[in-house]
PDB file of C-alpha atoms in Angstrom:
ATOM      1  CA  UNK A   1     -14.282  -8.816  -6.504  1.00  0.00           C
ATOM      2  CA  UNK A   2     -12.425  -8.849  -9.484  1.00  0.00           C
ATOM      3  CA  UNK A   3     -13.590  -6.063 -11.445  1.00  0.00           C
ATOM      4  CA  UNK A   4     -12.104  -3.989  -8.505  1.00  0.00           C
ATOM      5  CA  UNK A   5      -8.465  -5.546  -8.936  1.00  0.00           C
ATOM      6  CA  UNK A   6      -8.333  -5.563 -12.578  1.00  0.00           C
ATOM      7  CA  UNK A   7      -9.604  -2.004 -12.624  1.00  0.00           C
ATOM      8  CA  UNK A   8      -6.903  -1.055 -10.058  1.00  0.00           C
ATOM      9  CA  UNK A   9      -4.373  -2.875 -12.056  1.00  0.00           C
ATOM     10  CA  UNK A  10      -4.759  -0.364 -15.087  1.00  0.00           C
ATOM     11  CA  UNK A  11      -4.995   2.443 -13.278  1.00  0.00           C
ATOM     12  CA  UNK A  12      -2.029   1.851 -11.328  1.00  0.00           C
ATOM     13  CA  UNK A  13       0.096   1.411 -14.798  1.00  0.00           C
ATOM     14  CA  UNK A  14      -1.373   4.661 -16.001  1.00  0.00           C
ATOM     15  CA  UNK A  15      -0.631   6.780 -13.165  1.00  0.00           C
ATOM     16  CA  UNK A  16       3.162   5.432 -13.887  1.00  0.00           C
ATOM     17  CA  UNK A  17       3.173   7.622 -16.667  1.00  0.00           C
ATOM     18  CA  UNK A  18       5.357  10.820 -15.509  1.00  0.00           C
ATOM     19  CA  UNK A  19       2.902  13.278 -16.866  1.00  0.00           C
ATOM     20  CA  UNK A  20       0.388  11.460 -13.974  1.00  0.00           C
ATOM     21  CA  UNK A  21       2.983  12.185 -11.181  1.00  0.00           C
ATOM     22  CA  UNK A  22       2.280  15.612 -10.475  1.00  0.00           C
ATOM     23  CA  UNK A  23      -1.118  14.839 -10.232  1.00  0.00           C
ATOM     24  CA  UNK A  24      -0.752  12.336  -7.802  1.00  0.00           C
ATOM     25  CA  UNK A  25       1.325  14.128  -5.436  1.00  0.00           C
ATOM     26  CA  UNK A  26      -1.202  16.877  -5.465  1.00  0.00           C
ATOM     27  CA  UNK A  27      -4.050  14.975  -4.294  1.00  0.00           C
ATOM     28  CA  UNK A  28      -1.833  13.270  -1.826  1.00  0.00           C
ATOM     29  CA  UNK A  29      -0.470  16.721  -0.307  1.00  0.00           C
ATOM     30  CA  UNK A  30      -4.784  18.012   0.104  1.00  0.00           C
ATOM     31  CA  UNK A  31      -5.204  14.552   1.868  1.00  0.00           C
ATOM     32  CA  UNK A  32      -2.064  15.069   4.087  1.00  0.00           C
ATOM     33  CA  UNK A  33      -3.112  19.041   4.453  1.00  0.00           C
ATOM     34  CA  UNK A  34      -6.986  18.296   5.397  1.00  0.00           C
ATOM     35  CA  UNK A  35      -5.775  15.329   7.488  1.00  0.00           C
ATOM     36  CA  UNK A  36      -3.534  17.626   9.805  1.00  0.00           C
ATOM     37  CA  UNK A  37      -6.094  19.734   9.933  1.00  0.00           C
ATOM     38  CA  UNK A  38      -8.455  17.652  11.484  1.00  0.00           C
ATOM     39  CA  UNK A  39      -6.851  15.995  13.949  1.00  0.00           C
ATOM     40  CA  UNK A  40      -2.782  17.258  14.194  1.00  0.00           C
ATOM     41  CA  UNK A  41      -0.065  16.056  12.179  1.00  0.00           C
ATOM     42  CA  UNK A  42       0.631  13.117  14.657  1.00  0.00           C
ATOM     43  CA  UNK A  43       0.423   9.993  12.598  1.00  0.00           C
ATOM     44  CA  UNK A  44       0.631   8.142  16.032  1.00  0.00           C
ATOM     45  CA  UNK A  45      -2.830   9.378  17.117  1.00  0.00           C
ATOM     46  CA  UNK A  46      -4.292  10.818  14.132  1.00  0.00           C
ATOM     47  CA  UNK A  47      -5.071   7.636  11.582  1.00  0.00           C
ATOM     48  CA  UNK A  48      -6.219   9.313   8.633  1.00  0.00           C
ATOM     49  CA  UNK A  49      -2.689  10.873   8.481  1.00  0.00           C
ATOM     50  CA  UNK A  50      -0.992   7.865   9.011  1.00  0.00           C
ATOM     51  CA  UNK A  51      -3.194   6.417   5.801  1.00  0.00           C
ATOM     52  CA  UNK A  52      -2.079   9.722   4.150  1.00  0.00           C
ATOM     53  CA  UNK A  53       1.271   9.403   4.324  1.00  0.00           C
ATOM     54  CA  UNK A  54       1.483   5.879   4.111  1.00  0.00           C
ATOM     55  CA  UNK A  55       0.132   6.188   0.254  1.00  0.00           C
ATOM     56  CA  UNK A  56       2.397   9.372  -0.524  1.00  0.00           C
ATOM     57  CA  UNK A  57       5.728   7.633   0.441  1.00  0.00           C
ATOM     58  CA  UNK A  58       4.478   4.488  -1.112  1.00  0.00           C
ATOM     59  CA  UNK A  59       4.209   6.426  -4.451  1.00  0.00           C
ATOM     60  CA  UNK A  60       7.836   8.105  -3.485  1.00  0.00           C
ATOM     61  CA  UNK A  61       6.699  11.542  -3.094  1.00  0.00           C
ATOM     62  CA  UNK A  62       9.562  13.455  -2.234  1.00  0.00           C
ATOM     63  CA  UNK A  63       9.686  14.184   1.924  1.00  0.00           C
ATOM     64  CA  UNK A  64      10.252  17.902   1.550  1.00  0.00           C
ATOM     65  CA  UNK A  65       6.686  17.800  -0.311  1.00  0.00           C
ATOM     66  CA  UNK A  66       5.374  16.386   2.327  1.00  0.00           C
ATOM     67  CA  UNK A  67       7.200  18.433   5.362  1.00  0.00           C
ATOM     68  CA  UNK A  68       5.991  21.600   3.350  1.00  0.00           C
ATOM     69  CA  UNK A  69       2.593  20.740   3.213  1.00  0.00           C
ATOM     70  CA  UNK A  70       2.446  19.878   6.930  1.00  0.00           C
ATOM     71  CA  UNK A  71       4.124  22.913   7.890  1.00  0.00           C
ATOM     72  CA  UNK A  72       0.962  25.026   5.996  1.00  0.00           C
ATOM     73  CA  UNK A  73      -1.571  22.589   7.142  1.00  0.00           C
ATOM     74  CA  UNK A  74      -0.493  23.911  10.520  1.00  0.00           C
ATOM     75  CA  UNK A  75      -0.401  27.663   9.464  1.00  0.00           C
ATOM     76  CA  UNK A  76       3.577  27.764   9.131  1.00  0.00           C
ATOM     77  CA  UNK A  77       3.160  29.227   5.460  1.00  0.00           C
ATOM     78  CA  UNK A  78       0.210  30.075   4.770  1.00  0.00           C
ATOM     79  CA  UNK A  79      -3.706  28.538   5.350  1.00  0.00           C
ATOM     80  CA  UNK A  80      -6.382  26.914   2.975  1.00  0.00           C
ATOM     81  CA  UNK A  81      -9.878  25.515   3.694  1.00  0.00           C
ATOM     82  CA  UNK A  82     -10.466  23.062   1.902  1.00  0.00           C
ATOM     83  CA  UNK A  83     -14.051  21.604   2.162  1.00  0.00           C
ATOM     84  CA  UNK A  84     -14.930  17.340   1.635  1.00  0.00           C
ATOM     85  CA  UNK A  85     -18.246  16.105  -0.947  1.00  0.00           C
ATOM     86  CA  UNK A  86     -18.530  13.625  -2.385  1.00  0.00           C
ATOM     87  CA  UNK A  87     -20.984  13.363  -5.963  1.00  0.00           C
ATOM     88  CA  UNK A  88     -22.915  10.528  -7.028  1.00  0.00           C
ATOM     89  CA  UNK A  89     -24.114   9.528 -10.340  1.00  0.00           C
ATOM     90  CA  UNK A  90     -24.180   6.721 -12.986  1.00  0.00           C
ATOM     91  CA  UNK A  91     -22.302   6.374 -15.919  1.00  0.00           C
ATOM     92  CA  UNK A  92     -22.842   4.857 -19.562  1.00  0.00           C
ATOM     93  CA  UNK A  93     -24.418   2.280 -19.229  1.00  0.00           C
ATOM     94  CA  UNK A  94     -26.152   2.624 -16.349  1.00  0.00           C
ATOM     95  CA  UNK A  95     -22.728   1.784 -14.213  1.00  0.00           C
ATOM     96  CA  UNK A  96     -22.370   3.462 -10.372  1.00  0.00           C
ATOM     97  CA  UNK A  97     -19.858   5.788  -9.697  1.00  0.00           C
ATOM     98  CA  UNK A  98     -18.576   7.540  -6.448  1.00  0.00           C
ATOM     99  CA  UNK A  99     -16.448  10.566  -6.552  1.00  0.00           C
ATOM    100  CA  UNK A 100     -14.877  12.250  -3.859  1.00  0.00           C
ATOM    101  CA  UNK A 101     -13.148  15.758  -3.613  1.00  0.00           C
ATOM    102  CA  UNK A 102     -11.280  18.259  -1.433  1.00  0.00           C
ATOM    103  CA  UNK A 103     -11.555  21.428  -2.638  1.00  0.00           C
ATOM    104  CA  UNK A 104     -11.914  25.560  -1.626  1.00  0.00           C
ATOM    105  CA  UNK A 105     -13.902  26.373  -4.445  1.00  0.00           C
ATOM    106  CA  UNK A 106     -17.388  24.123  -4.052  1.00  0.00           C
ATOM    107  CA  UNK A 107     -19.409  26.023  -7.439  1.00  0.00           C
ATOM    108  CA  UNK A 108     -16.110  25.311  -9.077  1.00  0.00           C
ATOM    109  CA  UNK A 109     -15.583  21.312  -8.814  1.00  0.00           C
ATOM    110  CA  UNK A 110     -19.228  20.709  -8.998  1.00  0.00           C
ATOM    111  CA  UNK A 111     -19.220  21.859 -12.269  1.00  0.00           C
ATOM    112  CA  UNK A 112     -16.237  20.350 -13.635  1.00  0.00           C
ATOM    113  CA  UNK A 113     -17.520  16.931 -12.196  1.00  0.00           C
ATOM    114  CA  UNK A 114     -20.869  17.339 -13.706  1.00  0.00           C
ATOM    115  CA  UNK A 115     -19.539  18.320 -16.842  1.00  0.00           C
ATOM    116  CA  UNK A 116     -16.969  14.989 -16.892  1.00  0.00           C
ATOM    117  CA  UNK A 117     -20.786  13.171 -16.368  1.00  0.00           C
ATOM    118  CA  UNK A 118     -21.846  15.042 -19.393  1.00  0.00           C
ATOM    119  CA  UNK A 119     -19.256  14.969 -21.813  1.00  0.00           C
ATOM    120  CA  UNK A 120     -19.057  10.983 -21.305  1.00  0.00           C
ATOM    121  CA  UNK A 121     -22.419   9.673 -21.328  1.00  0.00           C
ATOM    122  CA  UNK A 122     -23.276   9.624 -17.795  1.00  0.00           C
ATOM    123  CA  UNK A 123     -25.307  11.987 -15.474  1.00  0.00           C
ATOM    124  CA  UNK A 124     -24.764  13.419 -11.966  1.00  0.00           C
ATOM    125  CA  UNK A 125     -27.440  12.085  -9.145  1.00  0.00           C
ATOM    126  CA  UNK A 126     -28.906  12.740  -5.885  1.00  0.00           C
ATOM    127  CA  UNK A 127     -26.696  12.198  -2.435  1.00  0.00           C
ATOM    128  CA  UNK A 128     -27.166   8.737  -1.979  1.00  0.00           C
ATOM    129  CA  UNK A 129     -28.774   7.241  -5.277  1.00  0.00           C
ATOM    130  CA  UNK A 130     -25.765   4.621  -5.569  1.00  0.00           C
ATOM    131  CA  UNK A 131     -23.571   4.927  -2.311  1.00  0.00           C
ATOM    132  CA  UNK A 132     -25.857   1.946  -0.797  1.00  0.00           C
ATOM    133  CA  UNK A 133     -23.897   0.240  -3.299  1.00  0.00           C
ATOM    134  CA  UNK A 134     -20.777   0.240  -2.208  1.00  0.00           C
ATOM    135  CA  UNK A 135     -19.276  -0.753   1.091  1.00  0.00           C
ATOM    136  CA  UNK A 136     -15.859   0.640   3.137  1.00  0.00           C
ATOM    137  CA  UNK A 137     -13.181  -2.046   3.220  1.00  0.00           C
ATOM    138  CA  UNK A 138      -9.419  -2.429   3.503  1.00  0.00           C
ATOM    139  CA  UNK A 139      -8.099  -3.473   0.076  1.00  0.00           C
ATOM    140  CA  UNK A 140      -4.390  -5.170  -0.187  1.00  0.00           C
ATOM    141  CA  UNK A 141      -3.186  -6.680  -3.687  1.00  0.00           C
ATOM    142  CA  UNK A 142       0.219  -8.707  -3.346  1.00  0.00           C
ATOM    143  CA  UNK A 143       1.752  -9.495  -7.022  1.00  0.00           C
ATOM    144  CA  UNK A 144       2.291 -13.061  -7.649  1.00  0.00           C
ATOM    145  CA  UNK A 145       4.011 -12.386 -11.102  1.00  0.00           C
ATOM    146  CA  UNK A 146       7.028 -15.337 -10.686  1.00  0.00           C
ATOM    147  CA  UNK A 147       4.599 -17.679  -9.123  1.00  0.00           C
ATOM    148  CA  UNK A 148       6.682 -17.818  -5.629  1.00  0.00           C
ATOM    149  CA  UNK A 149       3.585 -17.242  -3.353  1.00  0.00           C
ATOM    150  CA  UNK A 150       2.638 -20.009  -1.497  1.00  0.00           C
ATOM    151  CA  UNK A 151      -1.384 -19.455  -1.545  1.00  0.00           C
ATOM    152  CA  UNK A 152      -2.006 -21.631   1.258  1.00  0.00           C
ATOM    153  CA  UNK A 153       0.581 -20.178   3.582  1.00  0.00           C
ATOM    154  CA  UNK A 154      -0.550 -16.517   2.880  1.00  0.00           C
ATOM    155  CA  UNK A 155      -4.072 -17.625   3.288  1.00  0.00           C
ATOM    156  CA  UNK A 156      -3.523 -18.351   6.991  1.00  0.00           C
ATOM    157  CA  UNK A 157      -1.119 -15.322   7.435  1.00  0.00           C
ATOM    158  CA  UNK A 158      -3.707 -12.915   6.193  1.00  0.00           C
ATOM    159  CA  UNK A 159      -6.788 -14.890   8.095  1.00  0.00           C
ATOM    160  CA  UNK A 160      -4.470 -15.010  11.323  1.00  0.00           C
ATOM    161  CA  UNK A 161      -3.966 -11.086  11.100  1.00  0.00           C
ATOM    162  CA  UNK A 162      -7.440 -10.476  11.027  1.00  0.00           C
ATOM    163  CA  UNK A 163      -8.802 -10.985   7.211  1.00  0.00           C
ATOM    164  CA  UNK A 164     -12.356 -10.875   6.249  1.00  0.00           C
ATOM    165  CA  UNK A 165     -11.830 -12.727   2.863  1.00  0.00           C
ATOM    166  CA  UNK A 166      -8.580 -13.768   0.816  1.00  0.00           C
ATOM    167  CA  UNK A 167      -8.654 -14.533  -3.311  1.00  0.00           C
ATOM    168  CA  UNK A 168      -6.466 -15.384  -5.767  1.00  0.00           C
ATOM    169  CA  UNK A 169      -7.013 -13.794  -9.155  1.00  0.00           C
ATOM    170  CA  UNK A 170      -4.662 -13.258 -12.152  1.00  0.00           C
ATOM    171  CA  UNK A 171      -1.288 -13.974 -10.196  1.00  0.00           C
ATOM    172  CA  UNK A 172      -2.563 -11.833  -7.788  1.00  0.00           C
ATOM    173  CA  UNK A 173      -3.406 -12.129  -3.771  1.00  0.00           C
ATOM    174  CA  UNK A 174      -6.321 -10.099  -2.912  1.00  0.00           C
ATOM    175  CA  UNK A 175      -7.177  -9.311   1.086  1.00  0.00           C
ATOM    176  CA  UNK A 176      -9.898  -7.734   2.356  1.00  0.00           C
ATOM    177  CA  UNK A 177     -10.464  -6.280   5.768  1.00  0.00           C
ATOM    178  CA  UNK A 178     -12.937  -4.752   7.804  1.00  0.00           C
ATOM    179  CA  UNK A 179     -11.765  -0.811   7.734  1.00  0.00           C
ATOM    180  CA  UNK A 180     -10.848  -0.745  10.971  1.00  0.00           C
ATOM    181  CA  UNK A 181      -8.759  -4.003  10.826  1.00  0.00           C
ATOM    182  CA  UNK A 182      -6.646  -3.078   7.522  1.00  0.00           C
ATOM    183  CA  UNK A 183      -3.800  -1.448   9.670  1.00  0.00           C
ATOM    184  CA  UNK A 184      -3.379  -4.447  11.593  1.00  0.00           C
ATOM    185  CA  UNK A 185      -3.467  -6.921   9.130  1.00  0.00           C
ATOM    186  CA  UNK A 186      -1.023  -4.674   6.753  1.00  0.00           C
ATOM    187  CA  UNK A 187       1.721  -4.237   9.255  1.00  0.00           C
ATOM    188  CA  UNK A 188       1.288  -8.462   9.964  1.00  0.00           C
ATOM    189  CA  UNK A 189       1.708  -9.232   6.614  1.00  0.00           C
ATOM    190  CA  UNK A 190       4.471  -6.748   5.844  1.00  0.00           C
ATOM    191  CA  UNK A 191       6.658  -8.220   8.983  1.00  0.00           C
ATOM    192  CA  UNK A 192       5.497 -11.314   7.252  1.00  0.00           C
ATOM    193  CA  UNK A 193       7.689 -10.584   4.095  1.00  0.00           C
ATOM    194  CA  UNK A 194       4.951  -9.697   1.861  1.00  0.00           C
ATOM    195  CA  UNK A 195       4.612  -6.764  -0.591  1.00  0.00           C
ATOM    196  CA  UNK A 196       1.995  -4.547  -1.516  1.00  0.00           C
ATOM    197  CA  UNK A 197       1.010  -3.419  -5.018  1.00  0.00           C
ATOM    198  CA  UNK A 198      -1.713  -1.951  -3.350  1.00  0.00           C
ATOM    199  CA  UNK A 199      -3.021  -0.975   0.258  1.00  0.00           C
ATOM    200  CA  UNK A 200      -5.915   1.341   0.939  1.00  0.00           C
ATOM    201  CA  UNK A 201      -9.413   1.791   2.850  1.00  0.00           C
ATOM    202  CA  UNK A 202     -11.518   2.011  -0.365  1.00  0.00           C
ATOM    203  CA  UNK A 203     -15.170   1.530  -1.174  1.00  0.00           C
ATOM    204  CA  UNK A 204     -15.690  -1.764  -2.768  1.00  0.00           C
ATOM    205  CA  UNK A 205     -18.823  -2.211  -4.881  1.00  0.00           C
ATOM    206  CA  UNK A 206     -21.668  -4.710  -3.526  1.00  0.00           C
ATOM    207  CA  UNK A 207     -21.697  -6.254  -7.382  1.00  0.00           C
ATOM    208  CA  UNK A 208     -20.005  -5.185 -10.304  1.00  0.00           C
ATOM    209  CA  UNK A 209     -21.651  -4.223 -14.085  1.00  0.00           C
ATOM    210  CA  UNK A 210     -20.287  -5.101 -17.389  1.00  0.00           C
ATOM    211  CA  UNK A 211     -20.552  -2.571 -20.201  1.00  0.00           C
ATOM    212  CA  UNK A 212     -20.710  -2.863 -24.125  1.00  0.00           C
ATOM    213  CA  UNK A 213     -17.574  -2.142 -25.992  1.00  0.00           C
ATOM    214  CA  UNK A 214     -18.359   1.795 -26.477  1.00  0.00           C
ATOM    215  CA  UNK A 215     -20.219   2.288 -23.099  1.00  0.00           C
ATOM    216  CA  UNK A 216     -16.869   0.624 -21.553  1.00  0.00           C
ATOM    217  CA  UNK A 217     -14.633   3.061 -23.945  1.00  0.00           C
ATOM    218  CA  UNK A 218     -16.793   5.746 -22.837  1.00  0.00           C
ATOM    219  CA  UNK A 219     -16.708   5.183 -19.306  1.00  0.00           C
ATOM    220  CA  UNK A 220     -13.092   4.311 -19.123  1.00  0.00           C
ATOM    221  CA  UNK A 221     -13.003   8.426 -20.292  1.00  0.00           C
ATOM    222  CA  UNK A 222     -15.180   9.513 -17.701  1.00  0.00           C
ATOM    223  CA  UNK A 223     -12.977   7.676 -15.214  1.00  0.00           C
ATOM    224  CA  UNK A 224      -9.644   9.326 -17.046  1.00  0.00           C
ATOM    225  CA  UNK A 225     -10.955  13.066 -16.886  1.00  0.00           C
ATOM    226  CA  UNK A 226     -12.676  12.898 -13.222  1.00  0.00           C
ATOM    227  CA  UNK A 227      -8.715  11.155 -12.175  1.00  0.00           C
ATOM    228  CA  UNK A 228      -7.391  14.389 -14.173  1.00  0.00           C
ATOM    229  CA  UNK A 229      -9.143  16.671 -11.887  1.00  0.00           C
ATOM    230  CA  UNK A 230      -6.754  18.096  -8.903  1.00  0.00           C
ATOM    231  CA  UNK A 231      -9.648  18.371  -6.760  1.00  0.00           C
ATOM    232  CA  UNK A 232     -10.803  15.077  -7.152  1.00  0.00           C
ATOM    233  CA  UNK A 233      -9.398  12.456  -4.690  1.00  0.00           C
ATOM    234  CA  UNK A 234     -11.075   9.369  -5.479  1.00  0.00           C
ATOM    235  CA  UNK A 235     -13.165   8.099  -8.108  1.00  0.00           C
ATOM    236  CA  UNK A 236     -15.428   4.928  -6.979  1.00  0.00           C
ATOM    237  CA  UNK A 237     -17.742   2.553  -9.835  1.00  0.00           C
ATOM    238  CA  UNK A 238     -18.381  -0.701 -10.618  1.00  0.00           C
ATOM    239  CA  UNK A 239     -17.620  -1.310 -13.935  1.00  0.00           C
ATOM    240  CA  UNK A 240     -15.818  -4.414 -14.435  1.00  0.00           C
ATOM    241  CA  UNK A 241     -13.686  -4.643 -17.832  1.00  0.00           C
ATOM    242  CA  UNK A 242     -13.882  -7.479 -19.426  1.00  0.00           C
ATOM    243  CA  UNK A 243     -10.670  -9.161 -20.473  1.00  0.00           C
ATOM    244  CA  UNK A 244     -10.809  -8.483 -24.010  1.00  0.00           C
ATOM    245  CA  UNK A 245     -11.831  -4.425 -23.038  1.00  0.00           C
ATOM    246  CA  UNK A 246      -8.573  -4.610 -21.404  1.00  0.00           C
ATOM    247  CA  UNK A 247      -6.536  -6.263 -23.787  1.00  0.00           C
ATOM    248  CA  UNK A 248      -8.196  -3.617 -26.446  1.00  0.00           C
ATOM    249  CA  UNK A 249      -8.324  -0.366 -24.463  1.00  0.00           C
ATOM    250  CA  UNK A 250      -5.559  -0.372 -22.243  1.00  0.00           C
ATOM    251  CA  UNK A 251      -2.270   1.633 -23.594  1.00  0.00           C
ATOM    252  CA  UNK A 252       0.852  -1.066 -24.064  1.00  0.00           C
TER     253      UNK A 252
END
């Protein structure tokens, strides 16, 4: 599962850049408005809004961002549909990739996704031609950067909350969960003491592909301009970067 980690691990430092925070706190606020809409902006019953909101604050989005969008999600100022696909395809290389949107303007997003495809090597798919790939699970990373964890002792908090597997890799704790467990084991491990770098229901690839120099350069791109997209809310693969494709292509 490391491929997943280290991937997260870049894009987490990229979208600490400033010019990435708008961005972010876009895609949050259509997550928080189509949540809301679905089932009511109670986090207590309605889980995807928990999720939702849970991420936002985590990211520090400012509470009048959220209260606003809320207050439209529930026709207070004004009402948008916004409509939830998700496009399939394969990237250079041949690697899987996953991308999921919320958007009012379908003919729109479709063809700025299948032109990100185009522009960087890859192609757009069928529904379903790499999704059986990929399977739903809690994801929690936990730094280990001054080398304070006690790996043994998390171990059995994490399995005694619920885990399905623990790792260490790079300094860093990985947990997974079964989707429906990742709540339960989050809140044990955060009245545990433990911090999260990361925390999310994501879609974790069954096995992970490595990719030449310029098909990794390539795809990293295709990654970068799908993430650039307001309407896109996740981006899925599993291309694993090599160390030295790190070392080389990620910005200092």
């Amino acid at each position: 599962m490391a491929g997943h980690s280290k991937w997260h691990n870049i894009k987490r430092r990229k979208e600490a850049q400033d010019n990435k925070r708008a961005k972010m706190f876009t895609k949050y606020s259509k997550e928080i408005y189509a949540a809301v809409r679905e089932s009511g902006d109670d986090p207590e019953t309605n889980l995807r809004l928990r999720h939702a909101l849970n991420k936002a604050k985590a990211a520090n989005m400012p509470n009048d961002n959220i209260e606003r969008t809320i207050k439209k999600a529930n026709g207070e100022a004004g009402s948008v549909e916004y409509e939830e696909l998700t496009y399939e395809g394969y990237g250079p290389g041949g690697a899987a990739v996953m991308v999921k949107v919320l958007t009012e303007n379908r003919n729109r997003t479709v063809a700025e996704v299948r032109q990100a495809f185009n522009k960087n090597g890859g192609n757009m798919g069928e529904d379903g031609c790499v999704s059986f790939m990929f399977d739903k699970r809690g994801f929690l990373e936990i730094a280990d950067e001054d080398k304070e964890l006690d790996e043994d002792e998390l171990m059995l908090e994490a399995v005694e909350a619920g885990a399905e597997e623990f790792e260490m890799n790079d300094g860093r704790a990985i947990v997974y969960t079964e989707p429906g467990h990742f709540e339960m084991v989050r809140n044990h491990l955060t009245e545990a003491g433990y911090e999260f770098e990361a925390a999310e229901v994501t879609m974790i690839p069954q096995t992970y592909t490595k990719l030449s120099d310029e098909h990794a350069e390539q795809m990293m791109k295709l990654i970068d301009q799908l993430e650039d997209d307001d309407d896109v809310q996740n981006v899925y693969h599993n291309f694993e970067l090599t160390e030295d494709q790190a070392e080389h292509f990620t910005p200092a």
